[in-house]
XYZ file of C-alpha atoms in Angstrom:
692
model
C 32.364 14.994 -3.447
C 30.038 12.937 -1.143
C 33.111 11.089 0.183
C 34.650 14.175 1.578
C 31.580 14.663 3.782
C 31.686 11.340 5.489
C 33.021 10.636 9.022
C 35.775 8.051 9.425
C 33.444 5.151 9.849
C 31.272 6.031 6.922
C 34.245 6.653 4.763
C 35.780 3.235 5.574
C 32.540 1.497 4.659
C 32.017 3.366 1.640
C 35.439 2.673 0.198
C 35.818 -0.930 1.288
C 37.458 -3.156 -1.328
C 35.824 -6.178 -0.106
C 33.331 -8.079 -2.236
C 30.904 -8.439 0.341
C 30.060 -5.729 2.933
C 27.452 -5.321 5.681
C 26.949 -1.972 7.197
C 25.136 -1.791 10.629
C 23.598 1.583 10.456
C 21.402 2.521 13.547
C 18.861 5.144 13.419
C 20.173 8.648 12.450
C 23.860 7.428 11.916
C 23.788 8.630 8.232
C 23.128 5.440 6.202
C 21.919 7.369 3.171
C 25.152 9.357 3.122
C 27.087 6.240 3.228
C 25.166 4.685 0.348
C 25.562 7.897 -1.763
C 29.266 7.691 -0.853
C 29.691 4.236 -1.967
C 28.100 5.022 -5.218
C 30.403 7.897 -5.697
C 33.389 5.720 -4.814
C 32.368 3.104 -7.436
C 31.865 5.770 -10.146
C 35.355 7.155 -9.423
C 36.804 3.667 -9.837
C 35.439 3.529 -13.380
C 32.406 1.604 -12.655
C 29.734 2.531 -15.160
C 26.393 3.798 -13.765
C 24.402 1.175 -15.700
C 26.435 -1.458 -13.775
C 25.203 -0.294 -10.439
C 22.060 -1.613 -8.995
C 20.476 0.128 -5.921
C 17.668 -1.685 -4.219
C 15.397 0.208 -1.628
C 12.170 -0.455 -0.061
C 10.447 2.861 -1.292
C 10.719 4.545 -4.487
C 11.109 7.690 -2.606
C 14.318 6.609 -0.896
C 15.742 5.446 -4.351
C 14.941 8.913 -5.872
C 16.456 10.806 -3.002
C 19.731 8.896 -3.215
C 19.902 9.403 -7.042
C 19.279 12.998 -6.668
C 22.116 13.338 -4.314
C 24.481 11.513 -6.806
C 23.318 13.908 -9.402
C 24.299 16.841 -7.453
C 27.874 15.888 -7.829
C 28.074 13.746 -11.066
C 25.134 15.308 -13.072
C 21.822 14.002 -14.010
C 22.856 12.132 -17.136
C 25.219 9.946 -14.980
C 22.793 9.639 -12.048
C 19.654 8.739 -14.257
C 21.655 5.694 -15.633
C 21.948 3.987 -12.285
C 19.191 1.274 -11.888
C 17.522 2.195 -8.597
C 14.127 1.341 -7.143
C 12.240 -1.250 -5.023
C 12.842 -4.915 -5.483
C 9.464 -4.836 -7.307
C 9.932 -1.704 -9.519
C 13.384 -3.077 -10.608
C 11.823 -6.573 -11.355
C 8.903 -4.992 -13.229
C 11.251 -2.982 -15.571
C 13.234 -6.077 -16.332
C 10.125 -8.154 -17.061
C 8.488 -5.352 -19.335
C 11.636 -5.323 -21.352
C 11.080 -8.985 -22.275
C 7.353 -9.338 -22.211
C 5.171 -6.286 -22.952
C 1.925 -8.329 -22.150
C 2.849 -8.329 -18.419
C 0.052 -6.454 -16.454
C 0.784 -5.633 -12.844
C -2.149 -5.830 -10.468
C -2.558 -4.563 -7.008
C -3.147 -7.171 -4.223
C -6.655 -6.084 -3.758
C -7.426 -6.582 -7.310
C -6.030 -10.111 -7.487
C -7.811 -10.868 -4.127
C -11.057 -10.208 -5.988
C -10.044 -12.537 -8.710
C -9.011 -15.198 -6.024
C -12.452 -14.761 -4.357
C -14.169 -15.456 -7.856
C -12.420 -18.828 -7.837
C -12.907 -19.619 -4.130
C -16.749 -18.841 -4.317
C -17.259 -21.700 -6.668
C -16.160 -24.055 -4.075
C -18.155 -25.733 -1.176
C -16.749 -27.131 2.017
C -19.893 -28.401 3.585
C -19.412 -32.022 2.433
C -16.101 -32.452 4.476
C -17.630 -32.358 7.901
C -14.722 -30.961 9.822
C -14.915 -29.535 13.271
C -13.649 -26.320 12.276
C -14.581 -23.804 9.499
C -12.379 -23.295 6.544
C -10.522 -20.142 5.919
C -12.576 -17.348 4.035
C -11.430 -16.267 0.574
C -9.714 -13.054 1.657
C -7.754 -14.785 4.487
C -6.786 -17.830 2.346
C -5.334 -15.203 -0.065
C -3.217 -13.799 2.567
C -2.026 -17.255 3.610
C -1.146 -17.911 0.173
C 0.804 -14.627 -0.167
C 2.661 -15.292 3.071
C 3.565 -18.842 1.520
C 5.078 -17.282 -1.425
C 7.212 -14.784 0.581
C 8.562 -17.411 3.149
C 8.446 -20.988 1.516
C 10.219 -21.688 -1.523
C 10.580 -25.429 -1.834
C 7.354 -27.130 -0.636
C 4.122 -27.411 -2.619
C 1.379 -25.214 -1.144
C -0.941 -28.332 -0.243
C 1.903 -29.853 1.795
C 2.826 -26.483 3.372
C -0.666 -26.026 4.584
C -0.845 -29.463 6.228
C 2.621 -28.764 7.991
C 1.875 -25.264 9.009
C -1.862 -25.496 9.653
C -2.515 -29.062 10.499
C -6.009 -28.415 11.788
C -6.845 -27.464 8.109
C -5.392 -30.664 6.671
C -8.935 -31.800 5.414
C -9.238 -28.554 3.310
C -5.682 -28.617 1.931
C -6.600 -30.187 -1.361
C -9.443 -27.676 -1.991
C -7.245 -24.788 -1.034
C -4.379 -26.076 -3.316
C -6.955 -26.504 -6.241
C -8.179 -22.907 -5.626
C -4.645 -21.587 -5.869
C -3.853 -23.747 -8.951
C -6.922 -22.272 -10.902
C -6.048 -18.862 -9.660
C -2.441 -19.126 -10.946
C -3.833 -20.450 -14.320
C -6.060 -17.504 -14.746
C -3.376 -15.069 -14.036
C -1.143 -16.780 -16.624
C -3.975 -16.667 -19.138
C -4.525 -12.877 -18.804
C -0.891 -11.992 -18.115
C -1.558 -10.793 -14.525
C 1.145 -10.534 -12.027
C 1.126 -9.440 -8.488
C 4.135 -8.191 -6.401
C 5.219 -11.544 -5.312
C 5.091 -12.775 -9.029
C 7.289 -9.851 -10.208
C 10.057 -11.166 -7.852
C 9.595 -14.867 -8.772
C 9.620 -14.217 -12.352
C 12.612 -11.996 -12.146
C 14.520 -14.567 -9.877
C 14.041 -17.213 -12.666
C 15.309 -14.670 -15.153
C 18.431 -13.968 -13.093
C 19.195 -17.627 -13.150
C 19.466 -17.716 -16.949
C 20.449 -14.125 -17.857
C 23.562 -12.137 -17.288
C 22.371 -8.810 -15.794
C 25.653 -6.796 -16.102
C 25.773 -5.414 -12.639
C 29.174 -4.980 -11.030
C 27.626 -4.120 -7.611
C 24.413 -4.497 -5.920
C 23.558 -2.151 -2.988
C 20.753 -3.083 -0.716
C 19.123 -0.480 1.628
C 16.998 -1.548 4.774
C 18.552 -5.047 4.544
C 17.099 -6.113 7.772
C 13.698 -6.011 6.212
C 14.430 -8.481 3.329
C 12.164 -11.622 3.249
C 13.187 -15.110 2.086
C 12.036 -14.349 -1.411
C 13.944 -11.173 -1.726
C 16.982 -12.891 -0.194
C 16.934 -15.594 -2.844
C 16.565 -13.131 -5.480
C 19.734 -11.285 -4.350
C 21.385 -14.771 -4.310
C 20.195 -15.470 -7.892
C 21.702 -12.088 -9.263
C 25.073 -13.358 -7.870
C 26.830 -9.971 -8.225
C 30.496 -9.654 -8.095
C 30.203 -7.112 -5.167
C 27.399 -6.784 -2.540
C 26.897 -3.796 -0.361
C 24.179 -4.235 2.245
C 23.009 -1.595 4.845
C 20.448 -2.118 7.673
C 19.816 -2.338 11.340
C 18.492 -5.355 13.075
C 17.099 -3.238 15.742
C 14.777 -1.723 12.973
C 13.445 -5.038 11.530
C 9.691 -4.669 11.955
C 8.177 -6.449 9.047
C 8.069 -10.010 10.240
C 4.246 -9.957 9.586
C 4.949 -9.406 5.813
C 7.591 -12.202 5.718
C 10.713 -10.310 6.726
C 13.403 -12.567 8.034
C 15.725 -10.941 10.660
C 18.125 -14.155 10.267
C 19.072 -12.873 6.793
C 20.824 -9.905 8.255
C 21.834 -11.929 11.374
C 23.697 -14.769 9.408
C 25.390 -12.503 6.812
C 28.820 -13.264 8.251
C 28.219 -16.927 8.199
C 26.975 -16.929 4.675
C 29.882 -14.833 3.415
C 32.876 -15.708 5.726
C 35.178 -13.118 4.069
C 32.614 -10.364 4.414
C 33.511 -7.247 6.134
C 31.007 -5.873 8.872
C 31.106 -2.103 9.435
C 29.328 -0.329 12.215
C 28.257 3.320 12.265
C 28.206 4.510 15.702
C 27.716 8.301 15.467
C 23.942 9.447 15.906
C 23.256 12.881 14.147
C 19.482 12.799 14.754
C 18.330 12.486 18.317
C 19.529 14.108 21.607
C 21.260 12.292 24.358
C 18.101 11.681 26.603
C 16.078 10.380 23.632
C 18.718 7.947 22.463
C 19.399 6.804 25.988
C 15.869 5.751 26.467
C 15.709 3.998 23.280
C 18.900 2.003 23.980
C 17.549 1.064 27.515
C 14.669 -0.699 25.956
C 16.313 -2.202 22.851
C 19.051 -3.760 25.015
C 16.553 -6.132 26.366
C 16.613 -7.840 22.953
C 19.329 -10.289 22.060
C 22.390 -8.574 20.524
C 23.263 -10.023 17.079
C 26.117 -7.617 16.345
C 27.585 -5.344 19.091
C 27.213 -1.576 18.916
C 27.412 1.323 20.917
C 25.972 4.702 19.684
C 27.740 8.015 20.221
C 25.432 11.076 20.250
C 26.800 14.160 18.498
C 24.193 16.778 19.748
C 21.820 17.927 22.572
C 23.630 16.792 25.825
C 21.754 19.461 27.857
C 18.378 18.856 26.167
C 14.941 18.154 27.376
C 14.382 14.656 28.745
C 11.537 12.495 27.301
C 8.258 13.245 29.187
C 5.742 10.617 30.310
C 2.080 11.826 29.979
C -0.280 9.788 32.172
C -4.082 10.106 32.050
C -7.017 8.577 33.870
C -9.051 7.881 30.950
C -8.402 7.043 27.289
C -10.228 9.923 25.569
C -8.917 12.489 28.098
C -5.480 11.548 26.736
C -6.444 12.330 23.270
C -7.997 15.534 24.020
C -5.185 16.658 26.308
C -2.522 15.605 23.618
C -4.464 17.542 21.022
C -4.375 20.632 23.222
C -0.776 20.309 23.871
C -0.099 20.097 20.223
C -2.149 23.169 19.588
C -0.133 25.152 22.181
C 3.268 23.817 20.952
C 5.696 26.269 19.433
C 7.006 23.743 17.065
C 5.679 24.113 13.658
C 2.680 21.628 12.994
C 4.546 19.954 10.074
C 7.464 19.194 12.229
C 5.155 17.350 14.779
C 4.435 13.606 14.584
C 2.006 11.500 16.452
C 3.016 7.869 16.168
C 0.447 4.982 16.953
C 0.722 1.228 17.096
C -3.172 0.581 16.489
C -5.527 2.281 14.045
C -8.099 2.924 16.855
C -5.429 5.151 18.622
C -5.059 7.224 15.422
C -8.798 7.714 15.220
C -8.978 8.986 18.742
C -6.188 11.572 18.169
C -7.337 12.576 14.864
C -10.791 13.538 16.339
C -9.107 15.361 19.033
C -7.063 17.398 16.703
C -10.006 18.075 14.382
C -12.202 19.377 17.180
C -9.676 22.092 17.926
C -9.195 22.912 14.181
C -5.760 21.460 13.903
C -5.124 20.129 10.412
C -3.431 16.727 10.030
C -2.474 14.110 7.542
C -2.566 10.447 8.278
C -0.303 7.875 6.704
C -0.659 4.130 7.662
C -4.386 4.041 6.913
C -6.314 4.051 3.596
C -4.527 6.107 0.885
C -6.164 8.304 -1.662
C -5.251 5.798 -4.416
C -6.498 2.831 -2.316
C -9.898 4.278 -1.669
C -12.695 2.399 -3.471
C -13.924 5.429 -5.363
C -10.718 6.265 -6.858
C -9.840 2.639 -7.706
C -13.213 2.420 -9.605
C -12.353 5.316 -11.801
C -8.927 3.643 -12.549
C -10.621 0.335 -13.219
C -12.775 1.895 -15.716
C -9.801 3.574 -17.313
C -7.964 0.315 -17.380
C -10.561 -1.558 -19.334
C -10.618 1.324 -21.924
C -6.823 0.720 -22.360
C -6.749 -3.092 -21.935
C -10.151 -4.938 -22.200
C -8.310 -8.083 -21.565
C -8.047 -6.920 -17.938
C -10.594 -9.233 -16.466
C -9.739 -8.211 -12.776
C -10.812 -4.521 -13.594
C -14.178 -5.766 -14.890
C -14.808 -8.024 -11.881
C -13.789 -5.198 -9.475
C -16.425 -2.905 -10.992
C -19.206 -5.259 -11.262
C -19.042 -6.235 -7.616
C -20.663 -2.777 -7.007
C -23.820 -3.999 -8.782
C -26.272 -5.443 -6.386
C -26.713 -9.136 -6.797
C -23.429 -9.614 -8.660
C -20.601 -11.076 -6.725
C -17.064 -11.820 -8.021
C -17.899 -15.225 -9.358
C -20.749 -13.988 -11.319
C -18.899 -11.062 -12.624
C -16.391 -13.316 -13.891
C -19.092 -15.367 -15.707
C -20.462 -12.211 -17.364
C -16.947 -11.315 -18.482
C -16.072 -14.682 -19.994
C -19.571 -14.708 -21.793
C -18.871 -11.312 -23.261
C -15.628 -12.612 -24.574
C -17.429 -15.594 -26.042
C -19.993 -13.376 -27.685
C -17.345 -11.098 -29.068
C -14.935 -13.870 -30.129
C -12.283 -12.697 -27.754
C -13.366 -9.063 -27.268
C -15.702 -8.043 -24.504
C -16.622 -4.863 -26.324
C -17.575 -6.700 -29.443
C -19.559 -8.925 -27.090
C -21.114 -5.771 -25.612
C -21.774 -3.853 -28.804
C -21.917 -6.492 -31.780
C -22.449 -9.782 -30.168
C -22.674 -12.951 -32.024
C -26.267 -13.671 -31.759
C -25.905 -17.186 -33.163
C -24.420 -18.043 -29.755
C -27.548 -18.927 -27.575
C -25.658 -19.996 -24.342
C -22.517 -17.932 -23.779
C -22.212 -18.963 -20.309
C -19.329 -21.169 -19.091
C -20.094 -24.865 -18.266
C -18.477 -25.493 -14.961
C -16.752 -28.755 -13.924
C -18.158 -30.944 -11.337
C -15.904 -32.506 -8.716
C -17.099 -33.560 -5.224
C -13.536 -33.930 -3.854
C -12.652 -30.244 -4.840
C -15.848 -28.829 -3.610
C -17.207 -28.103 -7.202
C -20.831 -28.864 -7.549
C -22.514 -26.224 -9.959
C -23.664 -27.315 -13.247
C -23.952 -25.151 -16.286
C -26.561 -22.363 -16.189
C -29.996 -22.715 -17.474
C -30.900 -19.587 -19.437
C -33.429 -16.964 -18.200
C -35.736 -14.532 -19.899
C -35.021 -11.022 -20.998
C -38.835 -10.067 -20.700
C -38.343 -8.736 -17.231
C -36.252 -6.012 -18.507
C -38.676 -4.805 -21.273
C -39.802 -1.770 -19.085
C -36.364 -0.549 -18.099
C -35.917 1.775 -21.153
C -32.890 -0.270 -22.404
C -31.755 0.473 -26.107
C -33.317 -1.920 -28.453
C -29.726 -3.069 -29.584
C -28.630 -3.902 -25.993
C -31.971 -5.792 -25.464
C -31.028 -8.187 -27.913
C -27.797 -9.106 -26.409
C -27.613 -12.812 -25.168
C -25.819 -11.650 -21.962
C -29.172 -10.506 -20.619
C -30.244 -14.175 -20.540
C -28.003 -14.834 -17.402
C -30.732 -16.351 -15.057
C -29.267 -14.583 -11.873
C -29.394 -11.104 -13.529
C -31.762 -8.852 -11.767
C -33.270 -5.565 -12.939
C -30.860 -3.556 -10.889
C -27.771 -5.464 -12.119
C -28.901 -5.312 -15.657
C -29.349 -1.585 -15.393
C -25.633 -1.467 -14.172
C -24.746 -3.439 -17.298
C -26.493 -1.086 -19.501
C -24.971 2.027 -17.902
C -21.667 0.255 -18.414
C -22.706 -0.112 -22.094
C -23.450 3.606 -22.269
C -20.338 4.859 -20.608
C -17.834 3.091 -22.861
C -19.803 4.034 -25.990
C -19.394 7.780 -24.838
C -15.718 7.168 -24.059
C -14.816 5.938 -27.562
C -12.279 7.942 -29.441
C -11.483 10.311 -26.511
C -7.811 11.028 -26.292
C -7.109 13.234 -23.289
C -6.888 11.408 -19.894
C -8.433 14.450 -18.088
C -11.425 14.203 -20.396
C -11.918 10.582 -19.698
C -11.522 10.933 -15.950
C -14.338 13.645 -16.093
C -16.724 11.589 -18.309
C -16.195 8.696 -15.941
C -16.856 10.702 -12.876
C -20.054 12.151 -14.390
C -21.542 8.898 -15.759
C -24.676 7.256 -14.439
C -22.756 4.198 -13.571
C -20.280 6.119 -11.505
C -22.966 8.103 -9.704
C -24.497 4.712 -8.787
C -21.042 3.555 -7.385
C -20.576 6.800 -5.481
C -24.105 6.492 -4.027
C -23.456 2.903 -2.911
C -20.289 3.882 -1.317
C -21.668 6.876 0.538
C -24.773 4.949 1.700
C -22.446 2.184 3.087
C -20.303 4.591 4.826
C -23.348 6.309 6.434
C -24.892 3.039 7.646
C -25.829 3.165 11.304
C -25.825 0.155 13.616
C -29.619 0.029 13.524
C -29.653 -0.366 9.842
C -30.681 3.321 8.874
C -28.651 5.749 6.980
C -27.374 8.957 8.476
C -28.353 11.356 5.652
C -25.998 14.083 6.843
C -22.975 11.729 6.790
C -23.984 10.367 3.409
C -23.993 13.897 2.010
C -20.649 14.516 3.500
C -19.389 11.244 2.094
C -20.575 12.135 -1.307
C -18.818 15.782 -1.091
C -15.580 13.818 -0.125
C -15.990 11.460 -3.155
C -16.561 14.603 -5.485
C -13.449 16.179 -4.157
C -11.415 13.190 -4.960
C -12.604 13.263 -8.429
C -11.638 16.909 -8.763
C -8.050 15.958 -7.347
C -7.860 12.936 -9.838
C -8.732 15.305 -12.742
C -5.917 17.559 -11.710
C -3.477 14.652 -11.393
C -4.299 13.566 -14.978
C -3.937 17.004 -16.359
C -0.142 16.686 -17.276
C -0.523 13.572 -19.218
C -1.368 13.075 -22.818
C -0.880 9.330 -23.058
C -3.194 6.633 -21.398
C -0.475 4.152 -20.406
C 1.647 6.691 -18.772
C -1.179 8.149 -16.757
C -2.272 4.590 -15.568
C 1.373 3.523 -14.627
C 1.811 6.687 -12.693
C -1.407 6.155 -10.715
C -0.785 2.389 -10.016
C 3.130 2.377 -9.433
C 3.665 5.717 -8.047
C 0.604 5.973 -5.592
C 2.045 4.453 -2.574
C 4.694 7.141 -2.351
C 2.162 10.034 -2.502
C 0.505 11.624 0.598
C -2.101 14.239 0.932
C -2.717 17.178 3.302
C -0.670 19.092 5.535
C -0.302 19.936 9.318
C 0.384 17.337 12.116
C 1.611 13.910 10.893
C -0.340 10.949 12.172
C 1.854 7.915 11.449
C 1.674 4.220 12.186
C 4.917 2.875 13.415
C 5.596 1.218 10.066
C 4.708 4.391 8.221
C 7.172 6.464 10.383
C 10.295 4.378 9.391
C 12.920 6.398 7.848
C 11.502 9.759 8.906
C 12.391 12.206 11.618
C 10.516 15.148 13.296
C 11.490 17.759 15.888
C 8.607 16.696 18.323
C 7.166 13.299 18.620
C 4.116 11.845 20.552
C 3.948 8.068 20.924
C 0.257 7.494 21.991
C -1.535 4.620 23.985
C 1.522 2.945 25.567
C -0.567 0.522 27.533
C 0.260 -3.160 28.031
C -1.844 -5.029 25.245
C -1.850 -2.089 23.026
C 1.908 -1.332 22.714
C 3.038 -4.096 22.901
C 0.270 -5.505 20.945
C -0.347 -8.800 22.840
C -3.029 -9.801 20.269
C -0.694 -9.806 17.432
C 1.945 -11.495 19.503
C -0.460 -14.348 19.894
C -0.888 -14.530 16.207
C 2.698 -15.003 15.361
C 4.414 -11.857 16.520
C 7.005 -11.555 19.435
C 7.871 -9.263 22.180
C 11.302 -8.708 20.507
C 9.640 -7.347 17.298
C 7.310 -5.181 19.477
C 10.259 -3.887 21.276
C 11.936 -3.057 17.792
C 8.703 -1.241 16.815
C 9.063 0.908 19.974
C 12.650 1.651 19.190
C 11.745 2.896 15.765
C 9.029 4.991 17.168
C 11.257 6.563 19.798
C 14.121 7.247 17.292
C 11.880 9.353 15.033
C 12.365 12.275 17.571
C 15.034 14.769 17.175
C 14.508 17.115 20.106
C 11.238 16.488 22.060
C 9.528 13.282 22.931
C 6.402 12.669 24.767
C 5.153 9.130 25.668
C 1.555 8.806 26.807
C -0.714 6.280 28.227
C -4.268 6.025 29.988
C -5.300 4.005 32.906
C -8.860 3.349 31.929
C -11.212 3.028 29.037
C -14.848 4.103 30.126
C -16.512 2.891 26.845
C -15.011 -0.841 27.096
C -14.775 -0.541 30.935
C -11.201 -1.768 30.798
C -8.343 -1.038 33.181
C -4.807 -0.686 31.694
C -1.417 -1.146 32.994
C 1.446 0.937 31.575
C 3.505 -0.645 28.685
C 6.186 -2.971 29.639
C 8.607 -0.591 27.567
C 7.852 2.286 30.019
C 8.951 -0.058 32.950
C 12.163 -1.012 30.816
C 12.874 2.617 30.103
C 12.755 3.583 33.738
C 9.920 5.993 33.329
C 7.544 3.763 35.552
C 8.740 2.074 38.865
C 8.955 -1.713 38.511
C 6.320 -2.755 40.792
C 4.368 -6.096 41.447
C 2.354 -5.430 38.345
C 5.381 -5.363 36.212
C 6.810 -8.506 37.695
C 3.556 -10.315 37.251
C 3.720 -9.271 33.579
C 7.246 -10.635 33.057
C 6.561 -13.763 34.809
C 3.363 -14.375 32.479
C 5.496 -13.573 29.475
C 8.207 -16.004 30.556
C 5.805 -18.698 31.111
C 4.364 -18.335 27.605
C 7.918 -18.618 26.239
C 8.521 -21.917 28.413
């Protein structure tokens, strides 16, 4: 039984009879074992597995805990536990009640948002500052959804960004039109999943007897109100305020900090035995994190490695000397490469060490950058596939047609809507059997000076300019070609789209569809476009060798995507696996290159923390944009506590390219690895002056 394997602290927490419990579980203290023990306790008390909800921050964590339950209670019992991320659980509930719900990734909806934004003009306002760009405004709106639950977006902008007050009404109108489009097409993003599920919770009895929440310190305001809306009879939350590192994404540390105030009868349990790191490693982490305010008192007890190797500071004269030397040390290390991690705060740091490793022929995998599924070449294939399954997915169409030269997101949306009009609701009827009695299928756009809308309806163009391009006669008769802004190149893109989907008609196997898409003329155009862009030099010329290498990488990704599609025989299951499951999949082998955020929850025998210079880690620029030294310190704590046996902390004194001198990170001073000199005292005084 899982309960028999727990220490006394873990057992008392897992078997608590309190209705609300908060477990403070520092790094390496066995929080997963405690959660699994709690589930075992509930099952032994007669709680049905369907009455247990486990909320995690990754699907991988949920699967691991369910698997451990299955080892003792069997797969039939464990599989009935409702487990997953906030978003996955919300999606399942919403799908039960509305089959038309279509989950879209942030990037896709950002494109839709831009198509609305691009119709606006801000030039008539005459403000001293420039308005937010479309992409940034989308991020602002997303942050609003995660943090503000009671004030309208326009008022929120005026209060939070008063310098943008003159633009607030246009911003709000963009958001309103964006939300109306999402509703029309059934699109939801990750925030919407939680908002819609929260509304459902207020009117529907979910049937859960206990809700367990992992990584409770990372919950944001929206997730917090979702838990409140569930109003479960019993609540079991596990977290560590010292590992709260997602403030940039709306995480609110005050949620875990005020748990006892919110639930006066709650019991707070503290796990103090660390089973991961050695004494010297944990001692260093503690020295630094103790500079943050203590919310709940705790003192960790190390259970292993009292005579182990202390953390070692590596100092280098120059930035790239650091990367090359570190790569050489990793090459010579006796630790298996998959048990080594290099943890970075900034992407530029990862680039440097990755180059160093590759020069020495050391394989590595990187997590925290662009994943396989987020790469534009893979997303393009999935967008084609999505349209084949669901032609109502306007976002997939827009995303693809942005590749066509001369077609932006706004124009792509115009073409999509025009095809729907020509096909009386179907873009494919509009493409292959258009109603030719409709002479002008293009949307008439509203005029509103106040909201920055100035465009009138489109004047039709001539199709004669496409006569020598070799288009099929049937396609040439399509009124869609009368769009006045359609160029020869963009019309060719549309014709290739026409040919591809005619070729895909009736194909049943996902693997065959992926292969046909990858071999199509339109996809070859997309691949060529991406490869050229990636090989573009600063002087505007294209590095042909780099372009060829990029095309080879794209081709390899297509082979991998074909392999991933092989086990599937149903379109929907394949697409769902690619969209929902992609974030937990990683590629490659060898040394692990991880951002601090990506390293959370993982552990390695040997860890290197790179670029520990003031300005880089802590990242002062991000601190100026709303971050804090406390959060940077928590990031450092998370990075250090990934190490089980060996820890190296590295910094450089000079960057010869940027001609910059560096001071050691404030955290190296706090850890006692660098003597506190005048430079340190000046650093602290400067920080204190900012706080005042």
